[in-house]
Tab-separated table of C-alpha atoms in Angstrom:
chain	number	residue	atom	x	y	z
A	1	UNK	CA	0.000	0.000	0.000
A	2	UNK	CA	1.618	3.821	-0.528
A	3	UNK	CA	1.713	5.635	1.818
A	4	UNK	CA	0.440	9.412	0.881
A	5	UNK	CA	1.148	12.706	3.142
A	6	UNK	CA	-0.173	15.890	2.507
A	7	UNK	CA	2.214	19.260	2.811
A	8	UNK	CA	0.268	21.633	5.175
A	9	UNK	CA	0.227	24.891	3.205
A	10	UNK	CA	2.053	27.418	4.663
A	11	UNK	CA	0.901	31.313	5.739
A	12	UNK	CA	2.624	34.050	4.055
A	13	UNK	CA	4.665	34.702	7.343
A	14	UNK	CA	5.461	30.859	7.871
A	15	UNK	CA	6.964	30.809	4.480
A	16	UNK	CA	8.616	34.229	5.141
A	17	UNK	CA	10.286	32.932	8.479
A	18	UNK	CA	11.283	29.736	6.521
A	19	UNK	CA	12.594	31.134	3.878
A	20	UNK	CA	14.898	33.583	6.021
A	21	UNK	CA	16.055	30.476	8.075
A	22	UNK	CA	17.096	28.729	4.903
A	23	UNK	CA	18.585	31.985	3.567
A	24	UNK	CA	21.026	31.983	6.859
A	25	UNK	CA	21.699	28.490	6.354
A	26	UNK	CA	22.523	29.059	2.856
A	27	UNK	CA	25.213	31.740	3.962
A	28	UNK	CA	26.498	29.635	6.579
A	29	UNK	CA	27.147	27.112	4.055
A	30	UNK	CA	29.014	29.771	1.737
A	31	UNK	CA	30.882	30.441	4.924
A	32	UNK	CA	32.293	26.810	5.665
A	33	UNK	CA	32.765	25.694	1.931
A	34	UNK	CA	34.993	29.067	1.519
A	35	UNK	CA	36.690	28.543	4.923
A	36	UNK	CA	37.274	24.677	4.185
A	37	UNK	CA	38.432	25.955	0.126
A	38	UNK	CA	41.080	28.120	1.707
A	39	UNK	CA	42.765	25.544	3.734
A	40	UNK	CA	42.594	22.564	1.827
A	41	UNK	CA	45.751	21.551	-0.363
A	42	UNK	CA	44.985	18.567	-1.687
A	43	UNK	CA	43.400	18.671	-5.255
A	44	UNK	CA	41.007	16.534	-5.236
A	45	UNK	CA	39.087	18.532	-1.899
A	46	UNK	CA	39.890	21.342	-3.215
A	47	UNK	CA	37.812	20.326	-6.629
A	48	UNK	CA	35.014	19.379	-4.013
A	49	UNK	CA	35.054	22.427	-2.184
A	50	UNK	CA	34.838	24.379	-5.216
A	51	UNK	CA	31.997	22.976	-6.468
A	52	UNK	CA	30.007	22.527	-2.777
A	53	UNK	CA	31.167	26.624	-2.967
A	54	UNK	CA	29.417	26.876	-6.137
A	55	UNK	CA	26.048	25.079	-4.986
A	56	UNK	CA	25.895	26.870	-1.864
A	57	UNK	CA	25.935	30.144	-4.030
A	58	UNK	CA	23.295	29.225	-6.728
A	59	UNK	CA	21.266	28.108	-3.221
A	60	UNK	CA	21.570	31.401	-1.845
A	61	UNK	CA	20.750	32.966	-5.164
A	62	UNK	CA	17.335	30.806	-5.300
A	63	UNK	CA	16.374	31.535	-2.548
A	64	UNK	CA	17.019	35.462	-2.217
A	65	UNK	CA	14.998	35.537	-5.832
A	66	UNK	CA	12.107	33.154	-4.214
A	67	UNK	CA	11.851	35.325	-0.940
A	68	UNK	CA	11.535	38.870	-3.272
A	69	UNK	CA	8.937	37.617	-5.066
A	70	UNK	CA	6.795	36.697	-2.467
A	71	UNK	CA	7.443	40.246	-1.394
A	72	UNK	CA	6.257	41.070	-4.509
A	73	UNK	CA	2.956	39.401	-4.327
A	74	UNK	CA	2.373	39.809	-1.044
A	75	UNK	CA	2.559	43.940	-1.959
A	76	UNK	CA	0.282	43.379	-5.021
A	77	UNK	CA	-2.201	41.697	-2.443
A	78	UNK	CA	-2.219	44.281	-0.347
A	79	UNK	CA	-3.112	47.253	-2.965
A	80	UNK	CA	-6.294	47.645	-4.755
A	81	UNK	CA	-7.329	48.973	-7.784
A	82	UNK	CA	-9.794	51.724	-7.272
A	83	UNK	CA	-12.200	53.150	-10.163
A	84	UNK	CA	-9.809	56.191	-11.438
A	85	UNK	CA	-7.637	53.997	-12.371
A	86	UNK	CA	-4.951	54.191	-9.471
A	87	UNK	CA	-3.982	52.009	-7.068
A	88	UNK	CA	-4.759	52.053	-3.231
A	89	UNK	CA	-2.497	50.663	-0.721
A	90	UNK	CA	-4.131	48.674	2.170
A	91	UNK	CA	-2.377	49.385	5.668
């Protein structure tokens, strides 16, 4: 029998607090991939650590684009269109 789950959807500030925790991660992983890259001599690691350098960056870079556009959306939520044609910001 397979087994199913369901992913509870999250709130905007759920997401927003998730995706600031992952963003710290991310840079914490820059951190320790550059640290390990500048003390490693042997080639091989230092091939790794280039490349686990490399992913950590395009990480952080996902990440940074996901979390400004659900600024994005969660600004276009919040203003309305009103009948002249300009836009109203909810507060």
């Amino acid at each position: 029998m397979k087994h199913v789950t369901f992913k509870k959807r999250l709130t905007a500030s759920e997401e927003e607090r998730r995706l600031r925790y992952e963003i710290e991660r991310s840079k914490t992983a820059i951190d320790a991939a550059r640290n390990h890259f500048e003390h490693v001599v042997d080639p091989t690691l230092i091939d790794c650590y280039i490349y686990e350098l490399n992913a950590a960056q395009l990480r952080y870079q996902f990440l940074l684009r996901r979390f400004k556009s659900q600024e994005l959306k969660l600004q276009e939520a919040n203003t309305l269109p009103i009948a002249n044609g300009k836009h109203r910001v909810l507060s």
